[in-house]
Coordinates of C-alpha atoms in Angstrom, one line a residue:
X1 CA 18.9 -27.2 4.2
X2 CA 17.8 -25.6 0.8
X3 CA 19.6 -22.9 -0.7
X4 CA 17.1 -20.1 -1.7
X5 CA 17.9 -16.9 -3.9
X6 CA 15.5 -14.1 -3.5
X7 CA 15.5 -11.4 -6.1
X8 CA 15.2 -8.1 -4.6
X9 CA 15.2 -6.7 -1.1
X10 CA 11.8 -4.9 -0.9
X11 CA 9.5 -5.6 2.1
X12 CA 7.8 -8.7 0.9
X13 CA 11.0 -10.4 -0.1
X14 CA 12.8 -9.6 3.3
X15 CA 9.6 -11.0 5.0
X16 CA 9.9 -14.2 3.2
X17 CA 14.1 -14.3 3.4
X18 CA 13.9 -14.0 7.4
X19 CA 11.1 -16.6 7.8
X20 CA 12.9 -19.0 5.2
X21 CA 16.0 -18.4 7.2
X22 CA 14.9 -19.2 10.7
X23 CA 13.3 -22.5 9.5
X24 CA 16.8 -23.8 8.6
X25 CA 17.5 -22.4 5.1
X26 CA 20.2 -21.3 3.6
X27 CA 19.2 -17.5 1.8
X28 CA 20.6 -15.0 -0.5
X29 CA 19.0 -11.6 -1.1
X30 CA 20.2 -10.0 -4.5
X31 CA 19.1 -6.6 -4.8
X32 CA 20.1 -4.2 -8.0
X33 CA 20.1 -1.1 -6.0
X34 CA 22.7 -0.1 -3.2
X35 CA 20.3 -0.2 -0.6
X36 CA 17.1 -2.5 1.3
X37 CA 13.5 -1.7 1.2
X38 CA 12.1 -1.2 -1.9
X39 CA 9.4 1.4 -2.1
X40 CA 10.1 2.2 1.5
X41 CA 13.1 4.6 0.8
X42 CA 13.7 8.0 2.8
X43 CA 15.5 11.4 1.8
X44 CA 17.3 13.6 3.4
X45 CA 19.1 17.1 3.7
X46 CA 19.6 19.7 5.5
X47 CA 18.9 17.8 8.9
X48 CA 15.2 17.5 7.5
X49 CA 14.3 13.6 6.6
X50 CA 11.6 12.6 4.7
X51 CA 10.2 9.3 4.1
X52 CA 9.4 8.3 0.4
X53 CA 7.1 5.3 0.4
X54 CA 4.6 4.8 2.5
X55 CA 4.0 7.0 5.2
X56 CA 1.8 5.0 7.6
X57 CA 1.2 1.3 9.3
X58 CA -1.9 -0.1 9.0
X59 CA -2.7 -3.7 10.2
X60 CA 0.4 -4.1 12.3
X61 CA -0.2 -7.2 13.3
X62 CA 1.4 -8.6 10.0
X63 CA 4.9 -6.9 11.0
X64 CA 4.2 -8.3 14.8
X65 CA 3.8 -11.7 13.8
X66 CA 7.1 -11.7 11.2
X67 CA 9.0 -10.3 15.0
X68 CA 7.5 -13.3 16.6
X69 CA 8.1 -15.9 13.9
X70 CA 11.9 -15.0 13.7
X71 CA 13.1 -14.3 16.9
X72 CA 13.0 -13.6 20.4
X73 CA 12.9 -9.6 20.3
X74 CA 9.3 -8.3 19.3
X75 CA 8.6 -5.6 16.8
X76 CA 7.9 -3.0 19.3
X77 CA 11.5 -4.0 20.9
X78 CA 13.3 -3.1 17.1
X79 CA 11.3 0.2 16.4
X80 CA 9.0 2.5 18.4
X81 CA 5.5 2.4 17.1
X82 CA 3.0 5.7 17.5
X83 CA -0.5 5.0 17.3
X84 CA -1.6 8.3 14.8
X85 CA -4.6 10.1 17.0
X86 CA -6.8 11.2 15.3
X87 CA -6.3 9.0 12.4
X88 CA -6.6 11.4 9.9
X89 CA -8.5 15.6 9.3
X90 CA -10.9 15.5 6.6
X91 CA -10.8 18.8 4.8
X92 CA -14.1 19.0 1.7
X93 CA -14.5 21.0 -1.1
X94 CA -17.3 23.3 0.8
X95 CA -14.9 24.1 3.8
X96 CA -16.2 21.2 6.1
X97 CA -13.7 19.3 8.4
X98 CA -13.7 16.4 10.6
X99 CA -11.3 14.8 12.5
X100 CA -11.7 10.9 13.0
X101 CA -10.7 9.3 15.6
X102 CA -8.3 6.1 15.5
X103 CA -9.7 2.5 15.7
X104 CA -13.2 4.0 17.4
X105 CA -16.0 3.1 15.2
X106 CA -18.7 4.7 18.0
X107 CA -15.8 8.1 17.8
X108 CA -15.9 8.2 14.0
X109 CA -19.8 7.9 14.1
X110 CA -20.0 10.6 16.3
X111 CA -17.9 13.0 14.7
X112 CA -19.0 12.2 11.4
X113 CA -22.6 12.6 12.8
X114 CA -21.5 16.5 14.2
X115 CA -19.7 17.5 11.2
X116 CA -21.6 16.4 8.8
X117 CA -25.2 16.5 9.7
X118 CA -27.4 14.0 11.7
X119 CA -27.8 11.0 9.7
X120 CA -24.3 10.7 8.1
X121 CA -22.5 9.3 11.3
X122 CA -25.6 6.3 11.2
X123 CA -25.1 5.4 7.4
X124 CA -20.9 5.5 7.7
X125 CA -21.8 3.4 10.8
X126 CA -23.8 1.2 9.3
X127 CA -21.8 0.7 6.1
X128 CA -18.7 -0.2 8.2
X129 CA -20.8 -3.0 9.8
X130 CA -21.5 -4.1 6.2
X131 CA -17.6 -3.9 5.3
X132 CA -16.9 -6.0 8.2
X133 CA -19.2 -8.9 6.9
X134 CA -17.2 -8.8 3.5
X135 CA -13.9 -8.6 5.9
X136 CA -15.3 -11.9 7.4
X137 CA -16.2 -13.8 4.6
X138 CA -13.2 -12.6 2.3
X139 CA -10.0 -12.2 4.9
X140 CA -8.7 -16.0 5.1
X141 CA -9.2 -17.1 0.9
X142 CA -7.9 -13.3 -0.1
X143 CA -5.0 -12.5 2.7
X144 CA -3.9 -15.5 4.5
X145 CA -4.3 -18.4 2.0
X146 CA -2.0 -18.7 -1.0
X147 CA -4.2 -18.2 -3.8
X148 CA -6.7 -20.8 -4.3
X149 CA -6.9 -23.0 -8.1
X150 CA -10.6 -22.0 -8.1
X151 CA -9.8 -18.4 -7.7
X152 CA -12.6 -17.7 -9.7
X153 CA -14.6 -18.1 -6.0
X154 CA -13.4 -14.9 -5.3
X155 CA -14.8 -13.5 -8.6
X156 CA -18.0 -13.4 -6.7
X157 CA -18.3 -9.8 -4.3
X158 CA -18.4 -10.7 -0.5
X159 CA -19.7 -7.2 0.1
X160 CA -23.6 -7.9 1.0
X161 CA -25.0 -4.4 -0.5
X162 CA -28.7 -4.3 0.2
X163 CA -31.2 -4.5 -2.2
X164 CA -32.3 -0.8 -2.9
X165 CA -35.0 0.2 -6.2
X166 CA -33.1 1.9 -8.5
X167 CA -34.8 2.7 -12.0
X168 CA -37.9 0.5 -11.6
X169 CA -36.2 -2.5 -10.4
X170 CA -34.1 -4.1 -7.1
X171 CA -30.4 -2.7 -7.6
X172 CA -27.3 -3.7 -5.5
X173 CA -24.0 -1.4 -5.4
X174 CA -21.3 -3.5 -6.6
X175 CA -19.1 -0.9 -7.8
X176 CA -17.6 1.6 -4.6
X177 CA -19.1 4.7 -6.6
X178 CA -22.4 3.0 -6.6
X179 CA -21.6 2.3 -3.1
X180 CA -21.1 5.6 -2.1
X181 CA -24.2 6.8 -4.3
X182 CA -27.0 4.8 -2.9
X183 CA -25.5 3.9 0.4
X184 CA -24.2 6.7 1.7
X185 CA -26.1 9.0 0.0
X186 CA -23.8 12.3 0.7
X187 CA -21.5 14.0 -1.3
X188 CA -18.9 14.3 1.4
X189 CA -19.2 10.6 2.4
X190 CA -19.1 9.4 -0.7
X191 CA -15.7 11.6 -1.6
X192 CA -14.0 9.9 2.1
X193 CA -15.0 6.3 0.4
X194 CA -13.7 7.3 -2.8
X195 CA -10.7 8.7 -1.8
X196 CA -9.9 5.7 0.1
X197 CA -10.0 4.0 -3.0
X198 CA -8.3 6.3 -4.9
X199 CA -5.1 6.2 -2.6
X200 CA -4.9 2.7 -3.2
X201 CA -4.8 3.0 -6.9
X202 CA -8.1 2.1 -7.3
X203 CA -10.7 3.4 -9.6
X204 CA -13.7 4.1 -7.6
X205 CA -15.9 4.1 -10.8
X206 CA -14.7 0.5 -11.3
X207 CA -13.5 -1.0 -8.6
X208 CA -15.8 -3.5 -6.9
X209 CA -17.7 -2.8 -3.5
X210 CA -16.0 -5.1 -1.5
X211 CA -12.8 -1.8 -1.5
X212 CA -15.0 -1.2 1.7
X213 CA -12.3 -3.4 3.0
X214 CA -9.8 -0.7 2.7
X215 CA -11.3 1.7 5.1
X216 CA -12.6 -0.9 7.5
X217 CA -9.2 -2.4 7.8
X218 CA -7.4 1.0 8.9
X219 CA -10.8 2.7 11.1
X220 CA -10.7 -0.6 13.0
X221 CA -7.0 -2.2 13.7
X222 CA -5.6 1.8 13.0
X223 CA -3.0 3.9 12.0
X224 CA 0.2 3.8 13.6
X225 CA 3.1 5.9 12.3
X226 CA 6.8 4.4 13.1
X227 CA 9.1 6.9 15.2
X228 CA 11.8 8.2 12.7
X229 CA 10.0 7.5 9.9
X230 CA 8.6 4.2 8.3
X231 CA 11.9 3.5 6.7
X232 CA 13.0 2.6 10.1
X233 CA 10.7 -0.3 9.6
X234 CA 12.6 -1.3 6.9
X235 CA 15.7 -0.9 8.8
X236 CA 14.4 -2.9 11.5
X237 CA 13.3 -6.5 9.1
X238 CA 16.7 -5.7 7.4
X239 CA 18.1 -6.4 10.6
X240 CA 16.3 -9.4 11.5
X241 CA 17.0 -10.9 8.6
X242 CA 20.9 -10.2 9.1
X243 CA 20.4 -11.3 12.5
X244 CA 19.0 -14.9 10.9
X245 CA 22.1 -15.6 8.7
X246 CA 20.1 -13.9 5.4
X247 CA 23.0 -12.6 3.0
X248 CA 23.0 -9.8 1.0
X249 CA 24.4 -8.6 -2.1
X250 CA 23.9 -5.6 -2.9
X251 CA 24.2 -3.5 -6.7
X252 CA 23.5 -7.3 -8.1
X253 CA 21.3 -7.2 -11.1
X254 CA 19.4 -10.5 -12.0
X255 CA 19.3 -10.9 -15.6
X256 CA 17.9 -14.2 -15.8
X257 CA 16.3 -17.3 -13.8
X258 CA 18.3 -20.4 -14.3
X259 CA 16.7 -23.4 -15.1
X260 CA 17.5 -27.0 -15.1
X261 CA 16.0 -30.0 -15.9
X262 CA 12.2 -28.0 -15.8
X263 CA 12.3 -25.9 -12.6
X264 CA 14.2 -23.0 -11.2
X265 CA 17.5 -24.0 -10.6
X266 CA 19.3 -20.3 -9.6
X267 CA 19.8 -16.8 -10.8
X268 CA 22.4 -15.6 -13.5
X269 CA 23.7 -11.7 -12.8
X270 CA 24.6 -8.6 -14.9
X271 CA 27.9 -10.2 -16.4
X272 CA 27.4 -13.7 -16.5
X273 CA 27.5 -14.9 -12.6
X274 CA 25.3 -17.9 -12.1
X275 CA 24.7 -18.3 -8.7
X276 CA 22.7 -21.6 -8.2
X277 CA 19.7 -22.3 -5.8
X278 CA 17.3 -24.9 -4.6
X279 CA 13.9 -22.5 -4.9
X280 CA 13.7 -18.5 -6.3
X281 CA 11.7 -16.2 -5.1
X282 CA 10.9 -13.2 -6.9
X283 CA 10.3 -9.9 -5.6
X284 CA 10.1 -8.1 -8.6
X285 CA 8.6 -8.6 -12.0
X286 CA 9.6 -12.2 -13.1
X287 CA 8.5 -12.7 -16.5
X288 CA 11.0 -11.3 -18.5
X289 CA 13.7 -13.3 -16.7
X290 CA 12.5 -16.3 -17.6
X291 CA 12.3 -17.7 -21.6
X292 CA 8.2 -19.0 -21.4
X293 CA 5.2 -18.3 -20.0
X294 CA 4.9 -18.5 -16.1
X295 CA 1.4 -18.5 -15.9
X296 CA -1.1 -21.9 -16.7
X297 CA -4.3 -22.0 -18.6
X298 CA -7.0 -20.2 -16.1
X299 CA -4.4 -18.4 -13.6
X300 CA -4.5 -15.1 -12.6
X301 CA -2.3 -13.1 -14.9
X302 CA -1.2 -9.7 -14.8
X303 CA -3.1 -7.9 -17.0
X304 CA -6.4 -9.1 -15.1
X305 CA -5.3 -7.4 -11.9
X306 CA -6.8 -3.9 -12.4
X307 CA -8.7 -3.9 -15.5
X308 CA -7.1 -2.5 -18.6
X309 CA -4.8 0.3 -18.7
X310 CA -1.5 1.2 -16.7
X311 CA -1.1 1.2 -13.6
X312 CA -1.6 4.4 -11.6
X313 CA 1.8 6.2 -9.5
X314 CA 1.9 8.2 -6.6
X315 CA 3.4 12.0 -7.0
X316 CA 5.1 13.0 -3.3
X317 CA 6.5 16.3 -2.5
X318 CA 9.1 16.9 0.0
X319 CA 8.8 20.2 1.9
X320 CA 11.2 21.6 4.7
X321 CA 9.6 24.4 6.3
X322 CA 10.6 27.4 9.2
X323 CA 9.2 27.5 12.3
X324 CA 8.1 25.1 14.9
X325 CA 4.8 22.8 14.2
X326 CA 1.9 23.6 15.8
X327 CA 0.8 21.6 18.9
X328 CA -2.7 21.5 17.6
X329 CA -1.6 20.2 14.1
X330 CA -2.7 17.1 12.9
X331 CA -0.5 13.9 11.4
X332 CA -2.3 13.2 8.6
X333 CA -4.5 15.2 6.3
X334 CA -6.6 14.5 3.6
X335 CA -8.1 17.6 1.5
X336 CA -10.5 16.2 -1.1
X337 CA -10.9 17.0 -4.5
X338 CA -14.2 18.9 -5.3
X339 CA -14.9 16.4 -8.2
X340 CA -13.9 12.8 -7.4
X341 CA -15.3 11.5 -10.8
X342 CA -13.1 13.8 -12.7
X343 CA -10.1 13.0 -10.6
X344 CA -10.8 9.0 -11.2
X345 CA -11.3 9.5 -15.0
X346 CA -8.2 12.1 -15.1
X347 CA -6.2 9.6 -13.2
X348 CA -7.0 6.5 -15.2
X349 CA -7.5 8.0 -18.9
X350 CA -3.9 8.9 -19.4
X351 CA -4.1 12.7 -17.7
X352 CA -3.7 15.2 -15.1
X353 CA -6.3 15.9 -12.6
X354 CA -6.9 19.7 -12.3
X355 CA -7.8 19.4 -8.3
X356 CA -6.0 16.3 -7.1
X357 CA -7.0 14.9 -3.9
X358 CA -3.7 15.8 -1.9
X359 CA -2.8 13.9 1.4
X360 CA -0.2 16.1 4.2
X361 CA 1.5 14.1 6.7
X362 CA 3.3 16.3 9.1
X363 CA 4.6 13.7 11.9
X364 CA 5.3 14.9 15.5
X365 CA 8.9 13.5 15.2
X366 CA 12.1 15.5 16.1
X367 CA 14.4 13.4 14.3
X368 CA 12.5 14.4 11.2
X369 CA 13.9 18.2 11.5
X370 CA 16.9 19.6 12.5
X371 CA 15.4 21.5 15.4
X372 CA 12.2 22.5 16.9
X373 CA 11.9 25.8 14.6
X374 CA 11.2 23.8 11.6
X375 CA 9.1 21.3 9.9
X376 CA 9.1 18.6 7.8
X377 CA 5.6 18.0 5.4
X378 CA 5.3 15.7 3.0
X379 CA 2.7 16.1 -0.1
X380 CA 1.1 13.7 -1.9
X381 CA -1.3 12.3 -4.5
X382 CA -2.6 9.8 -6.5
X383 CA -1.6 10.3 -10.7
X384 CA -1.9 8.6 -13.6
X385 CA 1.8 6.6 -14.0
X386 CA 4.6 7.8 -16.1
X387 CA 4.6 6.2 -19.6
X388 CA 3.5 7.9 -23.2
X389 CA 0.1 9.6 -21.9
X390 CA 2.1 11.5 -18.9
X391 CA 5.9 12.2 -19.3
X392 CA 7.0 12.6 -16.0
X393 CA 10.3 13.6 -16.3
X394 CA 9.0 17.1 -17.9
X395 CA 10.3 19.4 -16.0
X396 CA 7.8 22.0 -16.2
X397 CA 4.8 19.5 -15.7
X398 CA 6.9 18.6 -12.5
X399 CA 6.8 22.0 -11.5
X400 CA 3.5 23.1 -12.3
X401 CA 2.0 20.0 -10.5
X402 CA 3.9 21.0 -7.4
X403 CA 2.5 24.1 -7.5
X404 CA -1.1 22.5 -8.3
X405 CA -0.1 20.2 -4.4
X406 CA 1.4 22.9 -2.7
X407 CA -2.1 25.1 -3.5
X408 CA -4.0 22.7 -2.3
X409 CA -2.2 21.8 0.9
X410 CA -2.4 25.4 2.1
X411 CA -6.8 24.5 2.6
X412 CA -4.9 22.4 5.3
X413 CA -1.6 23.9 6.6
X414 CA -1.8 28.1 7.2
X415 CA 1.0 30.1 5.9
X416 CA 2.5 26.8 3.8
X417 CA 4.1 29.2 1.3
X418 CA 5.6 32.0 3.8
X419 CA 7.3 28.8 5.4
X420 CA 8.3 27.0 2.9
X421 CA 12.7 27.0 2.7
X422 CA 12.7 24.4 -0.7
X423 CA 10.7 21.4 -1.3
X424 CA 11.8 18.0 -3.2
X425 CA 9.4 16.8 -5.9
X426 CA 9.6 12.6 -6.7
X427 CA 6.8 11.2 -9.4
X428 CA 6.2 7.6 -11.1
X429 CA 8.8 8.1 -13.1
X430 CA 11.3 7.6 -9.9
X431 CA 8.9 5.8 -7.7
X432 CA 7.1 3.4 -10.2
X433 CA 3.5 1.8 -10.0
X434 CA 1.5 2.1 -7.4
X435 CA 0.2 -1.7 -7.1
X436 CA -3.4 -2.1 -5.8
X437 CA -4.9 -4.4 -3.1
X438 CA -6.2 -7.2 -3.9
X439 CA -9.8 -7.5 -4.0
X440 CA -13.0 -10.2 -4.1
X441 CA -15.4 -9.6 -6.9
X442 CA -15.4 -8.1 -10.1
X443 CA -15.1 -11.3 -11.7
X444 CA -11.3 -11.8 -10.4
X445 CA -10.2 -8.6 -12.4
X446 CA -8.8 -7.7 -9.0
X447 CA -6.8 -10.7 -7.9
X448 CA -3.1 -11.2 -8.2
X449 CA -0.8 -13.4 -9.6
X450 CA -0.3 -16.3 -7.4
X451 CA 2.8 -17.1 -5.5
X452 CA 3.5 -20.2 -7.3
X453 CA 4.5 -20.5 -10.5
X454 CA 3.9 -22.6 -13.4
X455 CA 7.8 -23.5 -12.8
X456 CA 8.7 -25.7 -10.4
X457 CA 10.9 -23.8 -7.6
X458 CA 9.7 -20.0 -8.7
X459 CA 7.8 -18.1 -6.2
X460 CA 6.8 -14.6 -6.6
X461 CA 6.4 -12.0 -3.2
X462 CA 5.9 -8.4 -3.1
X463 CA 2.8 -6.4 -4.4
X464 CA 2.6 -7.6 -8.1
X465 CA 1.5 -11.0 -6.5
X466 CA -0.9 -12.4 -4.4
X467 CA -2.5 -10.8 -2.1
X468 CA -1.2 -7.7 -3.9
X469 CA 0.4 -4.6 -2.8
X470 CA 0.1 -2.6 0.5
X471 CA 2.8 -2.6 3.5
X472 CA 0.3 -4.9 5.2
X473 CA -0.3 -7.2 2.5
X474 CA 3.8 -7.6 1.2
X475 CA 4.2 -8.7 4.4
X476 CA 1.5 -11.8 3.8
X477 CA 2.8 -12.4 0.7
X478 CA 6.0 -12.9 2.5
X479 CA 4.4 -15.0 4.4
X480 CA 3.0 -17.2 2.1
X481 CA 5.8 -17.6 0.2
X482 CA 7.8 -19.3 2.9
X483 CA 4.6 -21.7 3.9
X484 CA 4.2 -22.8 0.2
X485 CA 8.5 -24.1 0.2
X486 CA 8.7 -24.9 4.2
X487 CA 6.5 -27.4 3.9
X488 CA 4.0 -27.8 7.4
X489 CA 5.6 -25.2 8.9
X490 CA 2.9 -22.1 9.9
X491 CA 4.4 -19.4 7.9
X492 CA 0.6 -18.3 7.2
X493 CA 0.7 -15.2 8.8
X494 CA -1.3 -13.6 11.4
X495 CA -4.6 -15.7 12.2

C-alpha cells in the first residue's frame, strides 16, 4: 500500500483519489479552499441556487465508469441524471431559431434542414459524419491513452476535410473557420460551429478542424443536466471517495513538492508541515512548487497548449427572477453573436467583445428556486481572461458587461428585465482560465502536458494536463493518472 498526496480537490483529482483508493492505496486530498470541487462550485441566496462551473454533462459515460470502478452503487444511484431535450435553442443574429434535438443526428438534420433552408440540414449531416471519422481515428491516442512519447503523431489533423478548389488550387479546411467557410457554406452554420469552439475557449480562426470533435461528442452521446444542479455531481464523487477511505484536509495550502533522493517524496504546507508520500498527484498548476523544470527535451509544455497568449475565462451572471418558468421554455439557449470573427479576435487580442455570444440555462429544477413563482437563469459567455489587457475586478466594466449579457439574453427570454429581483455577476478574475480540450492537429499546439512528469513520483490531473480540460475529459485524466501508478490495473477509463 502506497501513500499518495493529491494536491487539490477539483474533479480530476477526486477521480484519481477514489480510483487510487479502491485499488488498495492509502490517499490524502489537500485542498486550499474550505470546500471540494474545484470549478464546479454553486451559489446561493434567497432560496434561489445557482451553479457556477459548468452547467451541463456531456459524455457521461466517464462519470458512469468512475461509479463502476469504485464501488457497488452506480452513478445514477448517487445523483439523478436529466437527459436536456432539446439539447439546446439556437437564436441568430437575423431572428432565425432552431431547436435541436438531443443525441438525434436524423432530428438535428431535420430541423436544421426546416429552419434553415433545404440544403443546410444535408451539409451539418454530412460534416458530423466527417467529425465522426476524426472521433475514430483520434479518441483512444487523445482521451483514453496517457499521452504518447511521440506526441508529435497527433500533430497531424485526423479531421479528413475534402479536397475543395480554392484560389486556383486543391484546398483542405484545417482550421474550424475554414471549416465552416467552405464546408458548411452558411452564415448561421458556420456561427453554431464556431460558437462551439468558442465555448470551449477555443479560437475558431485558429483552432484546428479536428474541434469538430466538440460538437460531435455532445449531438451524439448528449446533454444531460444533473437534478439540483451539477454541483451535486461533485457532491456525489466527494462522497465516493469518503466512502473509499480518501482523507481530506481541507484550508491546506501546498507550498512546495518534497523531494528525496530525485523523485517526489511528499508535500510541504503553508507553515512548514511536511507530510510525506509514496507518489503526488497534482491537480493544480505544479511548476512553481517544484525548484526545476518538470518537463523533458520534446514534451508538451504549457505554453504550446493554445497557441500564444492567455488563456481565455468565462463571465457568468446569476439572475433570480419573479414568476413561474414557462412550460414551453427551453434548458439551454444559445443566442449568437452577429460577428463571430470579431468576437474571436475581441476575445483573444486582450478586449471586450461588443456582442458576445451569450449562453441562458434555465433548468426545470424546483430545488433551484424557492417556489414555483420564480426562476433561476444563469448568463454566460466566453471573455478574454483577467490579467493587464482586461481588469476584471473594475467594477464598472463588471457592470456594464452585465448589462451588455443581460441585453442580449432578452432575444431569448421575454420580459428578462421586468422579472429580474437582483442578479450576481462572477468573471475570470474569481473563476480563472477556462482550459481548452485537447485537440489532434495543429502541429501539437493543442495537446497538454502529460500526466507524467520528468520527476519520478509526480503526476499531474485536472484540465491543465492531458487530455485537457472539460468535465468529461478531468474525469479521463483522473483516470489515467491512477493507470500510470497502479500498475496493470484498468484505470483507462471508458472503452
Amino acid at each position: 500500500m502506497a501513500r499518495i498526496a493529491v494536491i487539490g480537490a477539483g474533479m480530476g483529482a477526486m477521480a484519481a483519489a477514489a480510483r487510487l483508493a479502491v485499488a488498495g492505496h492509502r490517499v490524502t486530498v489537500y485542498e486550499r479552499s474550505v470546500s471540494y470541487g474545484g470549478s464546479m462550485g454553486r451559489f446561493e441566496r434567497d432560496g434561489f441556487v445557482f451553479d457556477t462551473g459548468p452547467g451541463l454533462l456531456h459524455l457521461p459515460a466517464v462519470w458512469r465508469d468512475l461509479f463502476v470502478k469504485t464501488g457497488k452503487e452506480p452513478l445514477e444511484q448517487c445523483v439523478r441524471l436529466v437527459q436536456v431535450d432539446p439539447s439546446s435553442r439556437h437564436v441568430f443574429a437575423d431572428g432565425t431559431e432552431v431547436s435541436l434535438p438531443n443525441a438525434s443526428r436524423a432530428g438535428i438534420v431535420t430541423a436544421l434542414e426546416a429552419a434553415l433552408g433545404a440544403g443546410a440540414g444535408e451539409r451539418w449531416g454530412e460534416f458530423l459524419g466527417r467529425a465522426r471519422d476524426a472521433w475514430d481515428r483520434s479518441r483512444r491516442p487523445l482521451l483514453e491513452e496517457p499521452l504518447w512519447a511521440d506526441w508529435r503523431v497527433l500533430g497531424r489533423d485526423p479531421y479528413p476535410a475534402p479536397r475543395r478548389r480554392r484560389l486556383l488550387r486543391p484546398r483542405q479546411a484545417s482550421t474550424v473557420c475554414e471549416v465552416a467557410a467552405w464546408e458548411l457554406a452558411e452564415p448561421r452554420l458556420a456561427a453554431l460551429l464556431e460558437g462551439y469552439a468558442l465555448a470551449y475557449g477555443l479560437d475558431p480562426r485558429l483552432a484546428p478542424a479536428s474541434a469538430a470533435l466538440l460538437p460531435y461528442m455532445e449531438q451524439t452521446f448528449g446533454s444531460w443536466y444533473v437534478e439540483g444542479g451539477m454541483r451535486e455531481l461533485a457532491r456525489a464523487v466527494y462522497e465516493r471517495c469518503l466512502a473509499r477511505k480518501v482523507e481530506f484536509v481541507f484550508g491546506a495550502e501546498v507550498t512546495r513538492i518534497v523531494e528525496k533522493d530525485g523523485r517526489a517524496a511528499g508535500v510541504e504546507l503553508a507553515g512548514g508541515t511536511v507530510a510525506e508520500a509514496d507518489h503526488v498527484v497534482a491537480g493544480a498548476e505544479a511548476a512553481d512548487l517544484v525548484g526545476h523544470e518538470l518537463w523533458r527535451d520534446g514534451d508538451v509544455r504549457p505554453q504550446q497548449r493554445v497557441g500564444s497568449g492567455q488563456l481565455p475565462g468565462r463571465f457568468t451572471v446569476l439572475l433570480a427572477l419573479r414568476g413561474a418558468r414557462p412550460a414551453s421554455a427551453v434548458h439551454r439557449s444559445v443566442v449568437h453573436s452577429p460577428d463571430a470573427g470579431a468576437e474571436a479576435a475581441a476575445v483573444f487580442g486582450g478586449r471586450t467583445a461588443e456582442r458576445p455570444t451569450v449562453t441562458v440555462l434555465r433548468p426545470d429544477d424546483r430545488r433551484t428556486r424557492p417556489d414555483e413563482e420564480h426562476e433561476a437563469l444563469t448568463l454566460s459567455a466566453t471573455v478574454t481572461g483577467h490579467g493587464s489587457a482586461v481588469d476584471w475586478t473594475d467594477a464598472s466594466r463588471r457592470e456594464g458587461y452585465t448589462e451588455l449579457l443581460i441585453d442580449a439574453a432578452s432575444t431569448a427570454v421575454a420580459g428578462i428585465r421586468e422579472r429580474l429581483l437582483w442578479h450576481e455577476t462572477l468573471t475570470p478574475a474569481e473563476s480563472g482560465p477556462l482550459p481548452a480540450p485537447a485537440l489532434a492537429g495543429g502541429g501539437g499546439r493543442y495537446l497538454h502536458p502529460a500526466n507524467s512528469t520528468r520527476l519520478p513520483g509526480l503526476y499531474l490531473v485536472g484540465g491543465h494536463a492531458h487530455p485537457g480540460g472539460g468535465l468529461a475529459h478531468v474525469g479521463m485524466s483522473g483516470a489515467l493518472v491512477a493507470g500510470l501508478i497502479v500498475e496493470g490495473a484498468d484505470f483507462r477509463g471508458s472503452q
